[in-house]
mmCIF file of C-alpha atoms in Angstrom:
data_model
loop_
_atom_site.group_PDB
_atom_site.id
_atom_site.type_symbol
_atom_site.label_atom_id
_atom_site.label_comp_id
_atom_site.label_asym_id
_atom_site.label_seq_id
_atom_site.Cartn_x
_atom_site.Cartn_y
_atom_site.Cartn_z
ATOM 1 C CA UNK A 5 0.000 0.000 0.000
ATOM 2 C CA UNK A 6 1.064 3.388 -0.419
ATOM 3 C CA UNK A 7 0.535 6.828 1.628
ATOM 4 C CA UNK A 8 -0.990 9.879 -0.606
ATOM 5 C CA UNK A 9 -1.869 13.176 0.398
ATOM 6 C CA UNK A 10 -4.712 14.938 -0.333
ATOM 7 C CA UNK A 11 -6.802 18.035 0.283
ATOM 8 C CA UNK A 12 -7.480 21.798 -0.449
ATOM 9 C CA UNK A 13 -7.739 25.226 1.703
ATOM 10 C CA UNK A 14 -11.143 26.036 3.189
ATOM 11 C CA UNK A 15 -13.160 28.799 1.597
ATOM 12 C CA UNK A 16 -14.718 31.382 3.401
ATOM 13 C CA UNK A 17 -16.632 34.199 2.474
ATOM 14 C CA UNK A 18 -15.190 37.771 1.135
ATOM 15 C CA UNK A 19 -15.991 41.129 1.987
ATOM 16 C CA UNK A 20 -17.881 43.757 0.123
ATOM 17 C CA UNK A 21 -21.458 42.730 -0.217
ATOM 18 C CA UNK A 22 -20.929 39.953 -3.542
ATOM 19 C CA UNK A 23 -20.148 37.016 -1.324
ATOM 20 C CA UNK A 24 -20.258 33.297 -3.011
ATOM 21 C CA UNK A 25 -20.094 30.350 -1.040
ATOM 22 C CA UNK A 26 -18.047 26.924 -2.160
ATOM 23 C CA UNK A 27 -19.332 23.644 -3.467
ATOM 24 C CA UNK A 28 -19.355 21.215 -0.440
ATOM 25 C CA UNK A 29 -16.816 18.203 -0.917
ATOM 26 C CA UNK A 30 -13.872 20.485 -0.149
ATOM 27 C CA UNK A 31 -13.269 19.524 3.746
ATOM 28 C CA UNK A 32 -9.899 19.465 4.262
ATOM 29 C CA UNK A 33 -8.020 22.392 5.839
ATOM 30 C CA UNK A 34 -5.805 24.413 4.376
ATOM 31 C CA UNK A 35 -2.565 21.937 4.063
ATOM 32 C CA UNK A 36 -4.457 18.956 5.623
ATOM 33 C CA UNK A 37 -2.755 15.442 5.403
ATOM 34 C CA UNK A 38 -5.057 12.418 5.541
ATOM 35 C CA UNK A 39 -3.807 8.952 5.094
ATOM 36 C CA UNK A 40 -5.471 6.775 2.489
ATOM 37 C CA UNK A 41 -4.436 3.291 1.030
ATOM 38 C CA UNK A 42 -3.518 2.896 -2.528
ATOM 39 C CA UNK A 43 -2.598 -0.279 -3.744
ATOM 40 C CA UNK A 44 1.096 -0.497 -5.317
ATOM 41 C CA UNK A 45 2.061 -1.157 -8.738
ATOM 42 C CA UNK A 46 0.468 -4.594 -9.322
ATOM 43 C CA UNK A 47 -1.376 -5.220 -6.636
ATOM 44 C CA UNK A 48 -5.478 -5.711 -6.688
ATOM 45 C CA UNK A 49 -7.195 -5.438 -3.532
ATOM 46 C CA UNK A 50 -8.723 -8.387 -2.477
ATOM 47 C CA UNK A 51 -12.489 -8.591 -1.818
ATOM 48 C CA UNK A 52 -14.291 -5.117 -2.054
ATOM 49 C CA UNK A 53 -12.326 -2.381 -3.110
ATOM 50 C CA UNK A 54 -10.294 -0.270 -1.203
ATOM 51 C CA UNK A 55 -11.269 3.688 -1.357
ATOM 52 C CA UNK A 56 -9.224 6.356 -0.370
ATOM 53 C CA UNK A 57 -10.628 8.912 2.231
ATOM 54 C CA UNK A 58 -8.822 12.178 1.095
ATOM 55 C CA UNK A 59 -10.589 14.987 -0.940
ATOM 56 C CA UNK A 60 -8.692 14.542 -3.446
ATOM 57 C CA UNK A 61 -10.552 10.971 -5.122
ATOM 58 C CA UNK A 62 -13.679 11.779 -4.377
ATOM 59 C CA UNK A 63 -14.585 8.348 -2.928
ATOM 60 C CA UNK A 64 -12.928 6.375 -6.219
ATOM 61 C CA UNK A 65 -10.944 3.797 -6.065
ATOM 62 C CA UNK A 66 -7.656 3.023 -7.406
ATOM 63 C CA UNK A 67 -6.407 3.551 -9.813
ATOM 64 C CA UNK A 68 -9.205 5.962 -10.995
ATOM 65 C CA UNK A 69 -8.439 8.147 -7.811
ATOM 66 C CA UNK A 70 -5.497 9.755 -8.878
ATOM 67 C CA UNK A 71 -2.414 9.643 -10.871
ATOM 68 C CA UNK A 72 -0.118 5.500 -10.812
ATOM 69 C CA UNK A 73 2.093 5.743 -7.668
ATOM 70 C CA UNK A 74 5.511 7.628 -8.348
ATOM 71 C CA UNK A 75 4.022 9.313 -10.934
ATOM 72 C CA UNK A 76 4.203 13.534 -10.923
ATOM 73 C CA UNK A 77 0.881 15.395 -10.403
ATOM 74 C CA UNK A 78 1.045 18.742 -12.315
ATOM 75 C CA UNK A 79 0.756 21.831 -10.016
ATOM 76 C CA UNK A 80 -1.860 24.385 -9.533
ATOM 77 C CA UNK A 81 -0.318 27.806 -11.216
ATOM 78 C CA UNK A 82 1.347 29.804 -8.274
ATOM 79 C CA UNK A 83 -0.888 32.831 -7.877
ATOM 80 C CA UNK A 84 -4.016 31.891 -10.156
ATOM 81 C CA UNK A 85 -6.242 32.481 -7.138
ATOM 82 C CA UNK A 86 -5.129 35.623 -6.339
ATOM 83 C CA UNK A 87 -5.225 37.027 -10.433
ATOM 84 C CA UNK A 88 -9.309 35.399 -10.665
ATOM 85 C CA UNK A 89 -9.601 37.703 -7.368
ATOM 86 C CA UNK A 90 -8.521 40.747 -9.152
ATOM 87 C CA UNK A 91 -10.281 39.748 -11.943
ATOM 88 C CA UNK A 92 -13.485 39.641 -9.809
ATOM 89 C CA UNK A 93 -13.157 42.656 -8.389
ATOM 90 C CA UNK A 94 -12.773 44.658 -12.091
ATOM 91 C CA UNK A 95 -15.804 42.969 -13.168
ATOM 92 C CA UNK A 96 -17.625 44.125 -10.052
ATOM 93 C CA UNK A 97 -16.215 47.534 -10.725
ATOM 94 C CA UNK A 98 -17.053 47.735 -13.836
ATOM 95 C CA UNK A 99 -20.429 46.846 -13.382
ATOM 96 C CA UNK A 100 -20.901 48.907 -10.841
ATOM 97 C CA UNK A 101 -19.630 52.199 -13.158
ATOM 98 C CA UNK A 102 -22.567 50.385 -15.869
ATOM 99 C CA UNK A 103 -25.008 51.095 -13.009
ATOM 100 C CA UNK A 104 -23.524 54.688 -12.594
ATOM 101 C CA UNK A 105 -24.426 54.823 -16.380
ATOM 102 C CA UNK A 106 -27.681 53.883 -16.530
ATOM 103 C CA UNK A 107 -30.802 56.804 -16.372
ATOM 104 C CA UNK A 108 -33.907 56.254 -15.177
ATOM 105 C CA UNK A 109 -34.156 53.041 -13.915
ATOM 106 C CA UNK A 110 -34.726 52.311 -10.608
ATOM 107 C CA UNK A 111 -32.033 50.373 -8.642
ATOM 108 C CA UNK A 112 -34.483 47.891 -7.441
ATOM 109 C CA UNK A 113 -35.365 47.042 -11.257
ATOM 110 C CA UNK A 114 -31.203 46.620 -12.028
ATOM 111 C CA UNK A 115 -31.803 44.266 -9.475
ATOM 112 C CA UNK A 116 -34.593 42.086 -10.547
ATOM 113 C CA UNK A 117 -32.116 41.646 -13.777
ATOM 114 C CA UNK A 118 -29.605 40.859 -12.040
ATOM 115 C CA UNK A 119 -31.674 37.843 -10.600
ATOM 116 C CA UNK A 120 -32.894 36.950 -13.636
ATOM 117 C CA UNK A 121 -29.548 35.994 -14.756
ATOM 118 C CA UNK A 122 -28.336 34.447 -11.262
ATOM 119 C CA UNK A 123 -31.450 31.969 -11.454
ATOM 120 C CA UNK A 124 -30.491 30.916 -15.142
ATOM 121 C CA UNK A 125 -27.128 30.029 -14.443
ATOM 122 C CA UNK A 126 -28.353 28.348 -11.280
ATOM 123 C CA UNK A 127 -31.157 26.372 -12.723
ATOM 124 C CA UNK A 128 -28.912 23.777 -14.600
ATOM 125 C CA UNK A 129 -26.901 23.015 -11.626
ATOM 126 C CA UNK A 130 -29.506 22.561 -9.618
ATOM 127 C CA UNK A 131 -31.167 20.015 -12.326
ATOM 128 C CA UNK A 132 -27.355 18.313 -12.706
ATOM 129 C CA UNK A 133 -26.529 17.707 -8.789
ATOM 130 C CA UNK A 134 -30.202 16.938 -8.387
ATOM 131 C CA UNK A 135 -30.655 19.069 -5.243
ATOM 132 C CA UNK A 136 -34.193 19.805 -5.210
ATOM 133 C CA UNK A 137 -35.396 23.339 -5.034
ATOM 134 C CA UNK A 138 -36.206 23.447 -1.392
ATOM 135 C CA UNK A 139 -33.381 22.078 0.258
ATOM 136 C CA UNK A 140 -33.458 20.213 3.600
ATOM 137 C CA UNK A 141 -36.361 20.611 5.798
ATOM 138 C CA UNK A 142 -33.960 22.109 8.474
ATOM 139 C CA UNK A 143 -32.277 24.225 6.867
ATOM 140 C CA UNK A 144 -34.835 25.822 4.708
ATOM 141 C CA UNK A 145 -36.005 29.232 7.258
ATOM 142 C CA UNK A 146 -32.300 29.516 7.071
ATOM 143 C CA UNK A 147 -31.983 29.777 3.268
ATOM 144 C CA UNK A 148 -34.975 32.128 3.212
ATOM 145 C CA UNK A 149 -33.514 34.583 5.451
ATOM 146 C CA UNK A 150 -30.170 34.242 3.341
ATOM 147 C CA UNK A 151 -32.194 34.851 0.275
ATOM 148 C CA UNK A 152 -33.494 37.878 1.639
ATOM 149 C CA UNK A 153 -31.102 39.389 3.174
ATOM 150 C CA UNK A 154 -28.887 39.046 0.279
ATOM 151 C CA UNK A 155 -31.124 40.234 -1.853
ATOM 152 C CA UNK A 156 -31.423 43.026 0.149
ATOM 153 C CA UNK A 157 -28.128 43.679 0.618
ATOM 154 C CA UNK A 158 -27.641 43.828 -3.518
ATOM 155 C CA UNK A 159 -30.996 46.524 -3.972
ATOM 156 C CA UNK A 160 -29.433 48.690 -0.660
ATOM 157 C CA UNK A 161 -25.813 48.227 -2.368
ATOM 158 C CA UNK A 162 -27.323 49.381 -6.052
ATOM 159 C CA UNK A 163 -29.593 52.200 -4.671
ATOM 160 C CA UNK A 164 -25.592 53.556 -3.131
ATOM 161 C CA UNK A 165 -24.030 53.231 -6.281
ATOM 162 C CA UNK A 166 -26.859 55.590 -7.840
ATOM 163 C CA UNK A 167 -27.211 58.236 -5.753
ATOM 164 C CA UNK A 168 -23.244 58.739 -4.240
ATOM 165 C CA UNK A 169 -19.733 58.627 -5.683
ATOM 166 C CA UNK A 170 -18.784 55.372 -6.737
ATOM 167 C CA UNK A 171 -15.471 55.189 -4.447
ATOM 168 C CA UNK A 172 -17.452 55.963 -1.702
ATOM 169 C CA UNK A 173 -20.088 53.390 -1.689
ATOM 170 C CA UNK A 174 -17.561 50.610 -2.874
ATOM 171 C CA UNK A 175 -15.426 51.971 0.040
ATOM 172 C CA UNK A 176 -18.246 51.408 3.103
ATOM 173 C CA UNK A 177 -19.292 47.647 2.056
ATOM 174 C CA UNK A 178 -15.868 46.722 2.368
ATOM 175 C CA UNK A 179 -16.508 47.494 6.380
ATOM 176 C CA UNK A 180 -17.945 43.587 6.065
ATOM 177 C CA UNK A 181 -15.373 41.465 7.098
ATOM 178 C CA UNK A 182 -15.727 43.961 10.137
ATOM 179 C CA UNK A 183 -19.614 43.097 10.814
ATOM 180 C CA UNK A 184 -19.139 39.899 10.368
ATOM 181 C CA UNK A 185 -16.895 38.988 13.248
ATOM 182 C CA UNK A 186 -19.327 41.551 15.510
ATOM 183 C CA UNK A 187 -22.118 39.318 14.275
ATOM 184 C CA UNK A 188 -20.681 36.363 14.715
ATOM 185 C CA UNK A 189 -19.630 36.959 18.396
ATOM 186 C CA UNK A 190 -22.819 37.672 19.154
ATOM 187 C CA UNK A 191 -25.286 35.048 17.299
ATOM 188 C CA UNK A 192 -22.459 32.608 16.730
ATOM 189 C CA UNK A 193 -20.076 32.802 19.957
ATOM 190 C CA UNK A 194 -17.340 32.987 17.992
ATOM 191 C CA UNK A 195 -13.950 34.917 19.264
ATOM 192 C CA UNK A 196 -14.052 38.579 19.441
ATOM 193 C CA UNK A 197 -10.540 40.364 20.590
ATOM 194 C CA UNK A 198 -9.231 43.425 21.284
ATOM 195 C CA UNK A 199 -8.100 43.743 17.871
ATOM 196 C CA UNK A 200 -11.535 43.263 16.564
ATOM 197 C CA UNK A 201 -12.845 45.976 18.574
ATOM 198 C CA UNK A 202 -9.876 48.193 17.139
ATOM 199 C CA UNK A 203 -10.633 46.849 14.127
ATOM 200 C CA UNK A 204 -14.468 48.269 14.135
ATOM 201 C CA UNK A 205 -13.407 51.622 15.184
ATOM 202 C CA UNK A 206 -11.389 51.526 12.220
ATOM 203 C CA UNK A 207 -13.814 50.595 10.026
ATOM 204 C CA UNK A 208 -16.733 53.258 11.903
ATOM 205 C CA UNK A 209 -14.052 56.184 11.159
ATOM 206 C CA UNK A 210 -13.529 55.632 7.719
ATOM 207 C CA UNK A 211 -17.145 55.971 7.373
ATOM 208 C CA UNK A 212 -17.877 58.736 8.950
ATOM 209 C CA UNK A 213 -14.863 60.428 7.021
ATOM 210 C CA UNK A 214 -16.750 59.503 3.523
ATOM 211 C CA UNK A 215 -20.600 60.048 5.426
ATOM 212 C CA UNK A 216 -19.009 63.776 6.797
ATOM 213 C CA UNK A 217 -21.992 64.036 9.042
ATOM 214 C CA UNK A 218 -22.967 67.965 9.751
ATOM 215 C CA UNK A 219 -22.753 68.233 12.940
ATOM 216 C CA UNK A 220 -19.183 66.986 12.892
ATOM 217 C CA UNK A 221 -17.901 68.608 9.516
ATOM 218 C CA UNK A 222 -20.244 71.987 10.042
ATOM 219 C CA UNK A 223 -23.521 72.070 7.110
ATOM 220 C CA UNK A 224 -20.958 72.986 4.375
ATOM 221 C CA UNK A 225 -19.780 69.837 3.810
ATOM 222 C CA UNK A 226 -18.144 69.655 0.052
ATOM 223 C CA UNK A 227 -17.079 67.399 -2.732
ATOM 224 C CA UNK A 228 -20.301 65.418 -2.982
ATOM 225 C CA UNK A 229 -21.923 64.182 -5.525
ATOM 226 C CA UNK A 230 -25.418 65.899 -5.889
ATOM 227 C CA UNK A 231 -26.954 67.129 -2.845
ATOM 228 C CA UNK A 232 -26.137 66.017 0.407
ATOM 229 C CA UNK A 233 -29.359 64.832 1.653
ATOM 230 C CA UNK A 234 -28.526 62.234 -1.250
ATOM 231 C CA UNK A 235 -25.270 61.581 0.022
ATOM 232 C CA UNK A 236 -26.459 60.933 3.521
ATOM 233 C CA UNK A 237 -29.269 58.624 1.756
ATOM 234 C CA UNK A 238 -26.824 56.897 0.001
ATOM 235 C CA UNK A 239 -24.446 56.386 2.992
ATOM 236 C CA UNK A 240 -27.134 54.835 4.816
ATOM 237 C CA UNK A 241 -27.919 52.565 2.300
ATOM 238 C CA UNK A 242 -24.409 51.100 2.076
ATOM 239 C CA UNK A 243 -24.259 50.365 5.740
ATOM 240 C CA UNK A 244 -27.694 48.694 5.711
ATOM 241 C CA UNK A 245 -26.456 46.967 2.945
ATOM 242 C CA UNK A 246 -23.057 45.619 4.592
ATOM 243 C CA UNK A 247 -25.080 44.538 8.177
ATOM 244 C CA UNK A 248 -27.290 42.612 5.583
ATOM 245 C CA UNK A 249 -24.629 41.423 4.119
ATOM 246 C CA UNK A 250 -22.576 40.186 6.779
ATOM 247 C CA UNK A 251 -25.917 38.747 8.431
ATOM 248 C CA UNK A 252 -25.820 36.599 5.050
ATOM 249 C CA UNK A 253 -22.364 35.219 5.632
ATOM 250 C CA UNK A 254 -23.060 34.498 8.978
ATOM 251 C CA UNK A 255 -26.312 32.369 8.694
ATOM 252 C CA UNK A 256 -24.034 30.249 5.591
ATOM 253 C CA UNK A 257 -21.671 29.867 8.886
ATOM 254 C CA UNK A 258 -24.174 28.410 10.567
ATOM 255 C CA UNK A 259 -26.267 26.203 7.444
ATOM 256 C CA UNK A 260 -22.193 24.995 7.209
ATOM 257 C CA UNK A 261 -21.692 22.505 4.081
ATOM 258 C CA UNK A 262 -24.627 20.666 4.331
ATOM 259 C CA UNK A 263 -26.330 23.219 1.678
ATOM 260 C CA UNK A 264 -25.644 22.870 -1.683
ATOM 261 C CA UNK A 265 -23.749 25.957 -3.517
ATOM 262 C CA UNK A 266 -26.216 26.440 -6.165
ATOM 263 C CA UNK A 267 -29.229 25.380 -3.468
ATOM 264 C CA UNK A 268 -27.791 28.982 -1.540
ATOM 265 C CA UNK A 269 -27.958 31.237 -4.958
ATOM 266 C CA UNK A 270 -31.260 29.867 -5.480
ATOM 267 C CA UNK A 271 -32.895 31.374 -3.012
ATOM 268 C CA UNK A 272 -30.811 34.524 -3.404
ATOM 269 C CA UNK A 273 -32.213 34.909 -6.839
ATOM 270 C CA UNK A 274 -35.822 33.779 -6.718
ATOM 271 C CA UNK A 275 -36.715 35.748 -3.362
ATOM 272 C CA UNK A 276 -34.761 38.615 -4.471
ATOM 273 C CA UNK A 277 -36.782 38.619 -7.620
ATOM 274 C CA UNK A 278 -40.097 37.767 -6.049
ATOM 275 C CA UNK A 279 -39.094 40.764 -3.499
ATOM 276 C CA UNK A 280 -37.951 43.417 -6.547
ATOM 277 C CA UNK A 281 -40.996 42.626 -8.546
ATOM 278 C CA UNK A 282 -43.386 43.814 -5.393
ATOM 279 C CA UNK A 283 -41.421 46.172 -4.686
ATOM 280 C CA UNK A 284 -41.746 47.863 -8.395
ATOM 281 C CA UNK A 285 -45.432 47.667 -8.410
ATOM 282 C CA UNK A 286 -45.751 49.241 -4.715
ATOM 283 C CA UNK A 287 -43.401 51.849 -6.112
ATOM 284 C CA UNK A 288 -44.988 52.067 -9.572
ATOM 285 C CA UNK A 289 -41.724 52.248 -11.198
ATOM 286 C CA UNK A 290 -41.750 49.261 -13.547
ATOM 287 C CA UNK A 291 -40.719 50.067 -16.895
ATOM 288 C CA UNK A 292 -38.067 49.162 -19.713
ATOM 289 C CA UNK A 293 -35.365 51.373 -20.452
ATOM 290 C CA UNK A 294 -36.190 54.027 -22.832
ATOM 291 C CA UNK A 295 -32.824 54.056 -24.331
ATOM 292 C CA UNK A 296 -31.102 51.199 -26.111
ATOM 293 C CA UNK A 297 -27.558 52.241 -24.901
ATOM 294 C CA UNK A 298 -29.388 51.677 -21.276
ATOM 295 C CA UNK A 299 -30.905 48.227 -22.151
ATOM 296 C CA UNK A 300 -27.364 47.193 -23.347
ATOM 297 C CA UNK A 301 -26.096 48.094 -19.345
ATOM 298 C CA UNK A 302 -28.695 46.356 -17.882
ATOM 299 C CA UNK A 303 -27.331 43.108 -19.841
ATOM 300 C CA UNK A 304 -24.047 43.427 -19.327
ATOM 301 C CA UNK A 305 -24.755 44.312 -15.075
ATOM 302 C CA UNK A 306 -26.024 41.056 -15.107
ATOM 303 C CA UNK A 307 -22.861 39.382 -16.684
ATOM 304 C CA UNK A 308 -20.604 41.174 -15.426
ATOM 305 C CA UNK A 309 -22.091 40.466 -12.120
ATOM 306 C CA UNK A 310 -22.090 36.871 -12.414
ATOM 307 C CA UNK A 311 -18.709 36.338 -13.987
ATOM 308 C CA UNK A 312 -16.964 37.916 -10.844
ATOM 309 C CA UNK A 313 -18.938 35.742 -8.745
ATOM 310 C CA UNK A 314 -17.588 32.946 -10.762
ATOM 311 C CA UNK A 315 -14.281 34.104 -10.640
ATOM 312 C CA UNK A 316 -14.324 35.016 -7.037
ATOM 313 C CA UNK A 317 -15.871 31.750 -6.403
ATOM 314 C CA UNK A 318 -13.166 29.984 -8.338
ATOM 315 C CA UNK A 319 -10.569 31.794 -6.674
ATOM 316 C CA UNK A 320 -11.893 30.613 -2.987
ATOM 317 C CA UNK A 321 -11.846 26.868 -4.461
ATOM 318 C CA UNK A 322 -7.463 27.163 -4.894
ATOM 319 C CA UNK A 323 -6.259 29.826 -2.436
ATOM 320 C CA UNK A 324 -6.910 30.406 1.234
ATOM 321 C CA UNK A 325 -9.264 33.123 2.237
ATOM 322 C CA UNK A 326 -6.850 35.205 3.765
ATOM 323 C CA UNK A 327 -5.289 36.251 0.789
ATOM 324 C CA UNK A 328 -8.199 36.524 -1.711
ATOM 325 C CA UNK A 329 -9.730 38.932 1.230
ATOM 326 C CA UNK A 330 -6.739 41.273 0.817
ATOM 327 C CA UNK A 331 -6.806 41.200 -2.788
ATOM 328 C CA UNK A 332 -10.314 42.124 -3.081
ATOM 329 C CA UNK A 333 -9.834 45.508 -1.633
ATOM 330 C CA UNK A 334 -8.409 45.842 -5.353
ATOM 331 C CA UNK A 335 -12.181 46.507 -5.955
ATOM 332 C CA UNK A 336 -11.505 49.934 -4.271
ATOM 333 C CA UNK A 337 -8.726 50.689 -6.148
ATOM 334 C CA UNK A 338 -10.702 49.772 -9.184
ATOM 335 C CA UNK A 339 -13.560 52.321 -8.351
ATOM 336 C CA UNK A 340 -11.281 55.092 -7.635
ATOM 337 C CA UNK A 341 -9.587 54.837 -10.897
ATOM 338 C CA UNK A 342 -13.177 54.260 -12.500
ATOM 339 C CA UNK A 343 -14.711 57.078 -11.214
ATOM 340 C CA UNK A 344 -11.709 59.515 -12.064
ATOM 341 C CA UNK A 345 -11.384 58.294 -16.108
ATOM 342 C CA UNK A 346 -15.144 57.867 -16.405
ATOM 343 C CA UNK A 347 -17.161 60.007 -14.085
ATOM 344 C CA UNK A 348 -14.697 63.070 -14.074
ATOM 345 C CA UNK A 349 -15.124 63.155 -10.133
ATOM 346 C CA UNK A 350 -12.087 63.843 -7.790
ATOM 347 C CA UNK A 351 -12.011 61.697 -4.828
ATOM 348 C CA UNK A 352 -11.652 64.354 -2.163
ATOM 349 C CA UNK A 353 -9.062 63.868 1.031
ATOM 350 C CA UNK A 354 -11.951 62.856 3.263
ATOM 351 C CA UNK A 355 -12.371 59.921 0.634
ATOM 352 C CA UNK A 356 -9.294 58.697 0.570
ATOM 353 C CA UNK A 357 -8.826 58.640 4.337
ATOM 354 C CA UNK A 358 -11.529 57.002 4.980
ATOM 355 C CA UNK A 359 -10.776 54.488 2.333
ATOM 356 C CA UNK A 360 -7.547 53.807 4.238
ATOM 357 C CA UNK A 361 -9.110 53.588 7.445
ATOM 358 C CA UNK A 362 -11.508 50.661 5.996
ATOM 359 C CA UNK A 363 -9.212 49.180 3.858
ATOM 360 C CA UNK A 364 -6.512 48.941 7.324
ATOM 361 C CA UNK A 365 -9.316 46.977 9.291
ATOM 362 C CA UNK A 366 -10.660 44.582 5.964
ATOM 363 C CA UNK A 367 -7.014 43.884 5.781
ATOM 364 C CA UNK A 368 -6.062 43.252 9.642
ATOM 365 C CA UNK A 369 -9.471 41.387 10.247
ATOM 366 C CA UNK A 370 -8.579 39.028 7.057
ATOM 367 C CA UNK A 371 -5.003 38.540 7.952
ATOM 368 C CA UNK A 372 -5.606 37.782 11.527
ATOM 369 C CA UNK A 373 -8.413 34.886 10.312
ATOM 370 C CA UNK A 374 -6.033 33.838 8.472
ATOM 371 C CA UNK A 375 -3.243 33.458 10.659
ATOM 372 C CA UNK A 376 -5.882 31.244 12.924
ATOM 373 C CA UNK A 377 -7.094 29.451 10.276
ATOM 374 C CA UNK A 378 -2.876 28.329 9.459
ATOM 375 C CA UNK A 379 -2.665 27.931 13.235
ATOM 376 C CA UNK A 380 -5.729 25.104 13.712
ATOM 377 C CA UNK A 381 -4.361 23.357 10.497
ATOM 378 C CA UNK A 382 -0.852 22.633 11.922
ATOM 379 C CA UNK A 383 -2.632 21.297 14.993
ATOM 380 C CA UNK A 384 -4.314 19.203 13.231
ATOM 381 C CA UNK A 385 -1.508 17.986 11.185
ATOM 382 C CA UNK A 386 0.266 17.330 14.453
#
């Protein structure tokens, strides 16, 4: 018999709002070594056949479980994780600049699009891995309220992007990561440090740099986009849009893996739909785009939308989330340099310190995960 080694990091969710989840099948930790029998060159097993118990066969047996014994396996490309991550984040960017674009349609209608296309990439998975569209009995309130808060999360999120500067709305959901640990200390008991809490003050003073509240800043408050009651509207927005957002990753932390991927886009796209439709009636503000150029944004939202979910996705399947959390404050850079060649709007000095003040807790609260996350896998290993 011979020893093999097997497995793949763990994925966990990223910050800013767009937050996929991984396939379940991919238990191992992140450098996890698990046993499992091969037979040698030659050798049958005798009676039933012997299956290996890493990740890496999926159940098969030898030798349809991996590569002949002494044979080299071809490696993953060093830093493909990390380049889909900054891919991600310029597709998000970029459709978040379309949505900038767009005139006269309502954000809650860019978001009933944007369903539209989640639940038709969704529905041939869903048909393929025959998961039912209901998921287990247990589990199911939980889906719904991940459905809807995500949902809500994307129509708060869009509603931002339409009525404040780009940078600054991209800036505040990346205040997730921050959120989430809060939330999960309280609903989940999970650890929360003295770092974290530095971490949240962080995160709370970068936001009221780019929010530049009157009664701090004085009722001239300049280098907005529009008025400031829209500002203020739009800040709000973005922070009810990040607590809904980290109240999503937090219930998948608490479904686990027993939840199909797909099964947890599903709801997210047929709730927010059924949601966005209502919503346009009780608002009256159904209607196509009256401009073809508009029409044309609303299609390419949608796929640009769900390509950096793919890629961000993908990226979380072959690098830890510690990393890929860092990179994705890319996405701000993105937005800044978006909104300066497109929009013609100067970030002012507020802006960018509160961008650095976010940015400094995504990045601490991310790198001290992961530093835990390393730290349980060598115990394990040992």
């Amino acid at each position: 018999m011979v020893l093999c080694q097997g497995g793949e990091g763990d994925a966990a969710p990223a910050a800013g709002g767009q937050e996929p989840e991984v396939p379940p099948g991919r238990q191992d930790g992140p450098g996890a070594v698990q046993p499992c029998l091969c037979p040698a060159p030659g050798v049958e097993a005798a009676g039933a056949e012997e299956r290996r118990a890493c990740g890496c066969c999926s159940g098969m047996s030898w030798p349809f479980c991996c590569e002949a014994p002494g044979t080299k396996k071809k490696a993953a490309c060093p830093g493909l994780g990390l380049f889909y991550t900054i891919l991600s984040a310029f597709l998000f960017s970029v459709a978040s600049l379309f949505l900038k674009k767009i005139e006269d349609v309502h954000s809650v209608e860019v978001s009933a699009f944007r369903c539209v296309f989640q639940m038709a990439f969704v529905l041939p998975g869903l048909i393929y891995y025959k998961t039912g569209f209901l998921g287990p009995k247990g589990k199911r309130i939980f889906l719904f309220f991940r459905g809807f808060l995500g949902s809500t999360a994307m129509v708060l999120l869009y509603y931002a992007y339409q009525v404040m500067p780009l940078a600054d709305a991209t800036v505040i959901t990346f205040t997730s990561p921050v959120f989430t640990s809060l939330l999960a200390w309280i609903f989940l008991k999970e650890k929360y440090s003295l770092w974290d809490v530095l971490f949240t003050l962080f995160a709370i003073t970068g936001v009221i740099l780019i929010a530049r509240p009157p009664f701090l800043f004085g009722s001239r408050v300049t280098g907005i986009e529009g008025s400031y009651s829209d500002h203020l509207k739009g800040t709000v927005a973005a922070i009810a849009s990040t607590l809904s957002a980290a109240s999503t990753i937090v219930i998948l932390r608490k479904v686990g893996k027993s939840v199909h991927y797909f099964l947890s886009i599903w709801y997210y796209a047929v709730i927010g739909l059924i949601g966005c439709v209502i919503a346009l009636f009780v608002l009256n503000e159904w209607r196509l785009p009256h401009c073809g150029r508009d029409r044309v944004f609303l299609i390419l939202i949608g796929l640009l939308g769900l390509g950096g979910q793919v890629f961000l996705t993908k990226a979380l399947q072959i690098e830890k989330a510690g990393p890929v959390s860092i990179m994705r404050t890319m996405d701000v850079v993105f937005a800044f340099i978006l909104q300066v060649l497109f929009l013609n709007h100067l970030p002012t000095w507020w802006t960018v310190g509160g961008a650095l003040c976010v940015v400094a807790s995504s990045c601490g609260t991310a790198i001290r995960k992961w530093r835990h996350s390393v730290k349980k896998a060598k115990q394990r290993e040992i």
